PDB file of C-alpha atoms in Angstrom:
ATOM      1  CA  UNK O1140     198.155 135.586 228.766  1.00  0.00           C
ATOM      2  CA  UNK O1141     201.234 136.130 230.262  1.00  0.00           C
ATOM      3  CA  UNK O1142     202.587 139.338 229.157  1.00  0.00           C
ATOM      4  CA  UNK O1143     205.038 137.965 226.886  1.00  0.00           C
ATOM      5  CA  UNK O1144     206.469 140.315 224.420  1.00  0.00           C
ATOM      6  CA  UNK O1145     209.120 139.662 221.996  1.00  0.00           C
ATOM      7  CA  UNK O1146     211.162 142.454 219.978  1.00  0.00           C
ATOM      8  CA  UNK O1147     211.879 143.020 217.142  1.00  0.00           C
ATOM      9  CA  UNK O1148     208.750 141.304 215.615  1.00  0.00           C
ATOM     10  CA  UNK O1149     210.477 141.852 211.695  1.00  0.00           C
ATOM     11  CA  UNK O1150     213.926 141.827 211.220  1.00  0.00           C
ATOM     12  CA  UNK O1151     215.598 141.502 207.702  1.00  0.00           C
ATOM     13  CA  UNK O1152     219.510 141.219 207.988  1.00  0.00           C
ATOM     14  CA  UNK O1153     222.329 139.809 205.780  1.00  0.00           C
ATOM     15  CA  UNK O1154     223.849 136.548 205.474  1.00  0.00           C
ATOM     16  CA  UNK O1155     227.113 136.276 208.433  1.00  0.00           C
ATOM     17  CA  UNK O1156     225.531 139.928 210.623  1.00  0.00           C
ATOM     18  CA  UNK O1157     224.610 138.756 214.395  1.00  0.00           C
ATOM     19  CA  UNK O1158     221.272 139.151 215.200  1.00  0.00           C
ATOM     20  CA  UNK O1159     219.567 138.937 218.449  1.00  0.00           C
ATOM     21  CA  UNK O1160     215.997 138.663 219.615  1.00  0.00           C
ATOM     22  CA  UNK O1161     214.559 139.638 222.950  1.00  0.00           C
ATOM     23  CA  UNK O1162     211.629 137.763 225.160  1.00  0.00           C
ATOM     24  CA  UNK O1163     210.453 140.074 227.737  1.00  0.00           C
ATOM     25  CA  UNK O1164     207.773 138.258 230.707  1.00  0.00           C
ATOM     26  CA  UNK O1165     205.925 139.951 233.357  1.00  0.00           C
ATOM     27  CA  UNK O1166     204.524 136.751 235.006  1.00  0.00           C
ATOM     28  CA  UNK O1167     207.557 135.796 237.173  1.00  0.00           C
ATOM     29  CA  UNK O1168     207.639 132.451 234.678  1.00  0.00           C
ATOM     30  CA  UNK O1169     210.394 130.421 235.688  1.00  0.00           C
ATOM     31  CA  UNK O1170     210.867 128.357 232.361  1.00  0.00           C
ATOM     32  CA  UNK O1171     211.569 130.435 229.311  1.00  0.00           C
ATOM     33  CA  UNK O1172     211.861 128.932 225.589  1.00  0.00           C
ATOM     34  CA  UNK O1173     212.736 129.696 222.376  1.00  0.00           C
ATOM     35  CA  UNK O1174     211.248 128.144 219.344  1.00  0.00           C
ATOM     36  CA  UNK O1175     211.299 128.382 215.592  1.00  0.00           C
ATOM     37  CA  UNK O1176     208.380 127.572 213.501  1.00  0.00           C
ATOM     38  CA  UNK O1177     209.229 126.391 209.635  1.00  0.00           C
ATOM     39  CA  UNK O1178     206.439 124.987 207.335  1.00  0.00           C
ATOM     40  CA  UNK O1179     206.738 121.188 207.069  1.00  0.00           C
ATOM     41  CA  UNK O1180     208.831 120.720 210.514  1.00  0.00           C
ATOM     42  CA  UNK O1181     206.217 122.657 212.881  1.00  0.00           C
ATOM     43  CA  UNK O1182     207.927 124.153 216.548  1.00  0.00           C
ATOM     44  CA  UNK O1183     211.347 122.854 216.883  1.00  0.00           C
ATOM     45  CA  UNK O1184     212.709 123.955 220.375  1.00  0.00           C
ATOM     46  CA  UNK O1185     216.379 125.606 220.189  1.00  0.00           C
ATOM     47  CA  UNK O1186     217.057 126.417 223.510  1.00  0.00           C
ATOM     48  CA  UNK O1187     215.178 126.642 226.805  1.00  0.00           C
ATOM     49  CA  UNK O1188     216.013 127.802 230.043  1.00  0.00           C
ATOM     50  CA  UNK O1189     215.101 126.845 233.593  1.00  0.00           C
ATOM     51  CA  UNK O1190     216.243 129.733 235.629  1.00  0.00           C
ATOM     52  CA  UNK O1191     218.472 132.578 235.430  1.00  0.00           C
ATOM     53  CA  UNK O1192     221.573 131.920 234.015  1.00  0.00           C
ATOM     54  CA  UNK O1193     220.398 128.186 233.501  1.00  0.00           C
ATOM     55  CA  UNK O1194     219.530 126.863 229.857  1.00  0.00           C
ATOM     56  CA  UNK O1195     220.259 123.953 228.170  1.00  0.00           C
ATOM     57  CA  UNK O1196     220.123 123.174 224.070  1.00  0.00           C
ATOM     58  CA  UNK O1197     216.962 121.902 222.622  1.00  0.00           C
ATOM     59  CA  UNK O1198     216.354 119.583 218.941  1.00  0.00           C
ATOM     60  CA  UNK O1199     218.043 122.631 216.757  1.00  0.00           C
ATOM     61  CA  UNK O1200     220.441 124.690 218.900  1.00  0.00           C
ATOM     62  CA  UNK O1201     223.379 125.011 216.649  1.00  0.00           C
ATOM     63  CA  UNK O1202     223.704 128.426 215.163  1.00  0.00           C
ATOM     64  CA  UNK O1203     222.080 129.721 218.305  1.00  0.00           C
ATOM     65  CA  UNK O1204     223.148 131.061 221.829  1.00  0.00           C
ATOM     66  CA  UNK O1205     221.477 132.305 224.773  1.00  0.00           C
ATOM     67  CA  UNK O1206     221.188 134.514 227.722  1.00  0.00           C
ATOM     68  CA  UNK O1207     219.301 135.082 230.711  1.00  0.00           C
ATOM     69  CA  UNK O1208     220.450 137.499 232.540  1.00  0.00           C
ATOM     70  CA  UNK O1209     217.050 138.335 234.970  1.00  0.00           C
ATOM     71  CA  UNK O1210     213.943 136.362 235.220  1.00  0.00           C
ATOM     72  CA  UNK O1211     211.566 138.386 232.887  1.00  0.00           C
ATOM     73  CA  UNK O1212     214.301 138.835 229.856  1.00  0.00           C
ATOM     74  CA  UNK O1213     215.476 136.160 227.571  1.00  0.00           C
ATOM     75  CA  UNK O1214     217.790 136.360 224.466  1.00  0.00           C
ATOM     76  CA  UNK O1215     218.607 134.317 222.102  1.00  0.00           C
ATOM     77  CA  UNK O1216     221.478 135.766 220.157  1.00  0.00           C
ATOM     78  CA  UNK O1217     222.654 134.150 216.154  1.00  0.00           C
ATOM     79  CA  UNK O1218     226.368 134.963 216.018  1.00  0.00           C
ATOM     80  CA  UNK O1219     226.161 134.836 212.539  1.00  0.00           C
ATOM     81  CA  UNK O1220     223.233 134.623 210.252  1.00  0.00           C
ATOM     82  CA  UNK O1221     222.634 132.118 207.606  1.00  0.00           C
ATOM     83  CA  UNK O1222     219.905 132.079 205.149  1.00  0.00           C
ATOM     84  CA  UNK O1223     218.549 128.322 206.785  1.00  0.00           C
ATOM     85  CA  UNK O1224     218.063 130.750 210.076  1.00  0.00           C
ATOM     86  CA  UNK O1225     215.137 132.447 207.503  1.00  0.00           C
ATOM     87  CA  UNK O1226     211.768 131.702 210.164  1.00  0.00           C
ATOM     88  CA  UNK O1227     209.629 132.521 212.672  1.00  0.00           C
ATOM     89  CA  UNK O1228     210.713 132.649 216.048  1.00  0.00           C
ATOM     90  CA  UNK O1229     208.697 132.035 219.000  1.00  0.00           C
ATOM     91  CA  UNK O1230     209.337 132.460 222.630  1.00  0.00           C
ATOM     92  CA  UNK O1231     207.407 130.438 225.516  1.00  0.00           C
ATOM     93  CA  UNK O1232     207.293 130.708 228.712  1.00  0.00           C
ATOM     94  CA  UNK O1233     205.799 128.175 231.765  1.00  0.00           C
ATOM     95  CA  UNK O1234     205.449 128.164 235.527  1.00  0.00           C
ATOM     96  CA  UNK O1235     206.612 125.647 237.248  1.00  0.00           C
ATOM     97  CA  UNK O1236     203.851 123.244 239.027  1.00  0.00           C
ATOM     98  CA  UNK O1237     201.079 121.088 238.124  1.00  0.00           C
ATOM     99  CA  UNK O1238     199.918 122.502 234.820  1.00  0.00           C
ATOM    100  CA  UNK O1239     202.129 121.812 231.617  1.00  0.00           C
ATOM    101  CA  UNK O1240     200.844 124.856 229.932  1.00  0.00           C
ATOM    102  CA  UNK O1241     202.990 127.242 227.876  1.00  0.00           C
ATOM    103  CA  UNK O1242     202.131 130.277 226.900  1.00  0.00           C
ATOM    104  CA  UNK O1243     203.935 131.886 223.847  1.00  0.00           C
ATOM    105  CA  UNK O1244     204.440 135.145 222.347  1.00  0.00           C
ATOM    106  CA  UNK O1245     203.612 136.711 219.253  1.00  0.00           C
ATOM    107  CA  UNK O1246     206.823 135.854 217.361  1.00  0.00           C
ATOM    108  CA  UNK O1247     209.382 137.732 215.312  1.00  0.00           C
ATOM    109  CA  UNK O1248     209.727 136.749 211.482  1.00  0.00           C
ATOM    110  CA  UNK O1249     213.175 137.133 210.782  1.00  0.00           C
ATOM    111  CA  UNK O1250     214.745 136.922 206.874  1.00  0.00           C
ATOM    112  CA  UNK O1251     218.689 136.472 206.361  1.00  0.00           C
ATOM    113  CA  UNK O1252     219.329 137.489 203.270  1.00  0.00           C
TER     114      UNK O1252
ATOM    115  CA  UNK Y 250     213.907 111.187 214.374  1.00  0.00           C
ATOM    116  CA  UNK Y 251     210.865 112.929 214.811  1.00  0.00           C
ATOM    117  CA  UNK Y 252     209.119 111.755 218.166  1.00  0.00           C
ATOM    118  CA  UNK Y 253     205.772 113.048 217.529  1.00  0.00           C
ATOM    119  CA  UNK Y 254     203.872 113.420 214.193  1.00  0.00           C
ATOM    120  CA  UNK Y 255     200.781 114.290 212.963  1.00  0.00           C
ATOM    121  CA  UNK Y 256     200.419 113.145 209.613  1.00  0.00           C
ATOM    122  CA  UNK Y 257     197.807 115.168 208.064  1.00  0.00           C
ATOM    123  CA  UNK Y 258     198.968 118.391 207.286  1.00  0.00           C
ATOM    124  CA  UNK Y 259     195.089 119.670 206.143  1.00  0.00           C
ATOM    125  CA  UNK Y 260     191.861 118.641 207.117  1.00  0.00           C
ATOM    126  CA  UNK Y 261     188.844 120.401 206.051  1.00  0.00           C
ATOM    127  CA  UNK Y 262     185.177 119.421 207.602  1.00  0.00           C
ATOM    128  CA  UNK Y 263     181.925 121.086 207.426  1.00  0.00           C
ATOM    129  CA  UNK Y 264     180.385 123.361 209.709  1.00  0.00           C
ATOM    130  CA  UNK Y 265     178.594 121.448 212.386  1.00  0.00           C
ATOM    131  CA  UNK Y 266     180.030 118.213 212.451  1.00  0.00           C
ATOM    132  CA  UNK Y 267     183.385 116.878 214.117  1.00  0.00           C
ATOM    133  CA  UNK Y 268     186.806 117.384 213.538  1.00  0.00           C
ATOM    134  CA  UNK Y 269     189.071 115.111 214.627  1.00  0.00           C
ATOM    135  CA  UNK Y 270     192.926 115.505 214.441  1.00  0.00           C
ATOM    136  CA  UNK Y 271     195.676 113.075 214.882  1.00  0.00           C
ATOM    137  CA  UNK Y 272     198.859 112.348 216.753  1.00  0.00           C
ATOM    138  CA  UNK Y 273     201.145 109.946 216.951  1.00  0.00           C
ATOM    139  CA  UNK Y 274     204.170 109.501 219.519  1.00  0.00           C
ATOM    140  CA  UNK Y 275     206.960 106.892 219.750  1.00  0.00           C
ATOM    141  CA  UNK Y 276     209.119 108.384 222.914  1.00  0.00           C
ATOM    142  CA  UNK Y 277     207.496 105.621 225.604  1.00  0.00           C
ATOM    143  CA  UNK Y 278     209.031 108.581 228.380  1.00  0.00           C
ATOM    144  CA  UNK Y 279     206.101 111.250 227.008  1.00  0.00           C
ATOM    145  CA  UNK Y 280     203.298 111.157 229.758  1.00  0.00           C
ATOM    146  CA  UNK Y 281     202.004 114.298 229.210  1.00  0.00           C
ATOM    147  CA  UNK Y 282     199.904 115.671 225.972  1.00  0.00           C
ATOM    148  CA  UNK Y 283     198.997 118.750 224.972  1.00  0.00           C
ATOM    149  CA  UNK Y 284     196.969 120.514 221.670  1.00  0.00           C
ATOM    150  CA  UNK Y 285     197.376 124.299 221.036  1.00  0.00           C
ATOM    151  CA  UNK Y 286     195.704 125.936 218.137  1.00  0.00           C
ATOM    152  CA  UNK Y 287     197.513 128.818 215.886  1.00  0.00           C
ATOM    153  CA  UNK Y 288     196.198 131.526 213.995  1.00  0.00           C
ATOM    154  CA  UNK Y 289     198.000 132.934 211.219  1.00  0.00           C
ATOM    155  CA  UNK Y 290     200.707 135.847 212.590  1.00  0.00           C
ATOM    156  CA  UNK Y 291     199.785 134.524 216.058  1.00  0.00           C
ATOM    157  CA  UNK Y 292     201.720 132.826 219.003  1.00  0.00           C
ATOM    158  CA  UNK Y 293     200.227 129.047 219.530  1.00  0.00           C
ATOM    159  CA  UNK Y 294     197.664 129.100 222.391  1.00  0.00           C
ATOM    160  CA  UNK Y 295     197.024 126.157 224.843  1.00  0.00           C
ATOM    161  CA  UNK Y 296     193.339 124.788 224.089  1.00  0.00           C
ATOM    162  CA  UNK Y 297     193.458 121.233 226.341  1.00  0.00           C
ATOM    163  CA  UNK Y 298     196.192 118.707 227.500  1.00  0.00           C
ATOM    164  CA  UNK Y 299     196.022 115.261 228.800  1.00  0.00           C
ATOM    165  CA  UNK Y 300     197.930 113.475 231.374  1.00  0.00           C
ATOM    166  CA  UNK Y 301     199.106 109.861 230.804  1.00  0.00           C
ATOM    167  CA  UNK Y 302     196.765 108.703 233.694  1.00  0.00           C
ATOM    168  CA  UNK Y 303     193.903 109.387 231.841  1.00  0.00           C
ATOM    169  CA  UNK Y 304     192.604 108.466 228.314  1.00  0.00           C
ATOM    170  CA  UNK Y 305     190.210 111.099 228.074  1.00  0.00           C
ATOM    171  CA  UNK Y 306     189.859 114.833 229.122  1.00  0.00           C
ATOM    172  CA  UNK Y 307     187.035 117.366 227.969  1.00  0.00           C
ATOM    173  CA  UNK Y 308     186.664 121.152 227.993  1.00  0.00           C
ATOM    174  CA  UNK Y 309     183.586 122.345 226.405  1.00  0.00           C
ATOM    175  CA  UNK Y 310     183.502 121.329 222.397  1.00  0.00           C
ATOM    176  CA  UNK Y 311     186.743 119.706 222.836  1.00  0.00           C
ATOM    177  CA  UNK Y 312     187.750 116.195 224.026  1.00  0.00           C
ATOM    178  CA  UNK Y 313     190.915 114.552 223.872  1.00  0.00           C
ATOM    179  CA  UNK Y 314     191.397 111.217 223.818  1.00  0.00           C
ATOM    180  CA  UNK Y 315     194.732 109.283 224.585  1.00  0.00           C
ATOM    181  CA  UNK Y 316     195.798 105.544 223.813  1.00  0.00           C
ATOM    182  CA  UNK Y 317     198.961 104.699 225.647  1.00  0.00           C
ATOM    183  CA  UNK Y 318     198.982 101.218 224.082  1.00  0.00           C
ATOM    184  CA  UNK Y 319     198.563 102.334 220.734  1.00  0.00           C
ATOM    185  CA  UNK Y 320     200.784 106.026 221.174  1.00  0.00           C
ATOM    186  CA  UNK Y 321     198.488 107.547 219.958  1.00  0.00           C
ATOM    187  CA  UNK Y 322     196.119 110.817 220.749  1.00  0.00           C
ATOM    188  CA  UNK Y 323     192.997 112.737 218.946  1.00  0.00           C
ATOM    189  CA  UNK Y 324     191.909 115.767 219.750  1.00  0.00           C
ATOM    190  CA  UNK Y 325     187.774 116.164 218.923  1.00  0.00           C
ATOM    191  CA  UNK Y 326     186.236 119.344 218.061  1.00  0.00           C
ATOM    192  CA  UNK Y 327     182.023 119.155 218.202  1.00  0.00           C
ATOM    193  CA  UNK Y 328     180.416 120.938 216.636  1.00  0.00           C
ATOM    194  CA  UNK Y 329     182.928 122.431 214.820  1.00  0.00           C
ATOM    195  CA  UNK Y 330     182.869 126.469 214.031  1.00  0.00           C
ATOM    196  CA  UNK Y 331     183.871 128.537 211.238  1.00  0.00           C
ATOM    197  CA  UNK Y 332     186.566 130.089 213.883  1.00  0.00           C
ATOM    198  CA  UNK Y 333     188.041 126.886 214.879  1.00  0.00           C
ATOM    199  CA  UNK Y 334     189.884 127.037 211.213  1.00  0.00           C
ATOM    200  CA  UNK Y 335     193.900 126.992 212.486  1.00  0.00           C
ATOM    201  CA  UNK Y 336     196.567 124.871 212.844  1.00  0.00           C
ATOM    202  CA  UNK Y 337     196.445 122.747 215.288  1.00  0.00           C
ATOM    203  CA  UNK Y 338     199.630 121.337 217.143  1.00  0.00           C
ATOM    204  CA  UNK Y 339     200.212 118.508 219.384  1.00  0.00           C
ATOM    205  CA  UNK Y 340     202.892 118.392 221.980  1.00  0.00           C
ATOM    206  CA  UNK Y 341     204.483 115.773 224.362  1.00  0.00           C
ATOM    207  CA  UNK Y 342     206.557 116.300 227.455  1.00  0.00           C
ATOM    208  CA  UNK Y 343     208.376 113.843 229.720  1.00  0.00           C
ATOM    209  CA  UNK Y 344     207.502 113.828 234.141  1.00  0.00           C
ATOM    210  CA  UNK Y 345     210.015 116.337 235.130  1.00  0.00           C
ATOM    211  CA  UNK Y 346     211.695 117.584 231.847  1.00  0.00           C
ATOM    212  CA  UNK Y 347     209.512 120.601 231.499  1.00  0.00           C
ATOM    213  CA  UNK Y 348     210.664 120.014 227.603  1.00  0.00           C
ATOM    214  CA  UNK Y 349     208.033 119.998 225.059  1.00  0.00           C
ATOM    215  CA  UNK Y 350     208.247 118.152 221.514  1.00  0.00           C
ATOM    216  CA  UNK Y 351     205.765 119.483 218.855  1.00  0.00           C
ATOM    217  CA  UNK Y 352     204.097 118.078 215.937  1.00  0.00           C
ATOM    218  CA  UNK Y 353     203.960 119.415 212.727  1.00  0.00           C
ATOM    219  CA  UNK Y 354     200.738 120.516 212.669  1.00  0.00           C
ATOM    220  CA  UNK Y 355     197.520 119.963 210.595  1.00  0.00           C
ATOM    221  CA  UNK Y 356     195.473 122.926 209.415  1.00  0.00           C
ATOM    222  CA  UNK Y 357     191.893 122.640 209.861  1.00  0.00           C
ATOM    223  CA  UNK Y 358     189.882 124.280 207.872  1.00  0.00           C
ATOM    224  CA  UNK Y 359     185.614 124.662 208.783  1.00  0.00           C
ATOM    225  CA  UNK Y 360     183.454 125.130 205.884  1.00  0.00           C
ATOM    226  CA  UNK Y 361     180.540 127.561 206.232  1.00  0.00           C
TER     227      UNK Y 361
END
């Protein structure tokens, strides 16, 4: 477990509002990643970032930004929702170093409506 | 494209014998595996991985096994348990890239 904590864990917000979702670590976890999880396509990574104020875009990053301002906060921010934005997201985080292990937090189900 | 599948979205197998789910990868870069399990209105959990210089790798009632050749991994549950029912998710990263590629899972489901 590594402390991860992501708020809000429901959101419900119309169509074209931005929305953004916060990943809070305590572990000092260099690597920080956001996910979302839709039935039939699994984890899809959106963006993921390697340091503070590095990240780079994952498979489905358009739509989405990101921030990362300090080590232990990450953001990922929709400048405009859309109802295909309508899923679960998940944030990750790993250490740098020999194990390949992430460790993920309990996810926010957001609905655009 | 996806690079790694698992094309069985639902297994179900009775309590006490094996489970065994399936992955398939086609990204010849991947050379290192991993299998988390998901309960419902849960973040995935890491359960076992597998690096590329091995074909097998066990951890109590689990073994995974990996076939470079064939790009292809299992992940073995024995015996399995009424509380191994989940989804199960595979997951691939390149040396380096500290990027991870998921399946799309397959829901296991242990019959009492």
């Amino acid at each position: 477990d590594a402390g991860i904590t992501q708020s809000p864990r429901h959101k419900v917000t119309e169509t074209g509002t931005p929305v953004t979702l916060r990943c809070h670590q305590t572990e000092n976890h260099r690597y920080m990643y956001w996910y979302r999880q839709d039935p039939g396509h699994g984890l899809r990574l959106i963006h993921y970032s390697y340091g503070v104020k590095d990240t780079d875009k994952g498979e489905v990053s358009d739509g989405y930004s990101v921030s990362r301002s300090k080590t232990e906060d990450f953001l990922l921010t929709l400048e405009s929702a859309t109802s295909s934005q309508t899923s679960v997201y998940f944030c990750a985080t790993h250490t740098s170093g020999e194990s390949y292990e992430q460790y993920f937090g309990p996810g926010t189900r957001l609905t655009v409506t | 494209d996806q690079q790694v599948k698992q094309n069985s979205p639902s297994l179900s197998v009775q309590e006490g014998r094996i489970s065994i789910l399936n992955c398939d990868y086609t990204n010849s870069m991947f050379d290192y595996f991993l299998w988390y399990k998901k309960y419902p209105a849960e973040g995935p959990t890491f359960l076992i991985s597998i690096s590329s210089i091995k074909d097998k790798n066990e951890d109590g009632r689990f073994t995974v096994f990996l076939n470079k050749s064939a790009k292809h991994l299992s992940l073995h549950i024995v015996p399995s348990q009424p509380g191994d029912s989940a989804v199960y998710f595979c997951a691939a990263s390149a040396e380096g890239t500290y990027k991870y590629i998921f399946g799309t899972g397959t829901r296991l489901k242990v019959l009492a």
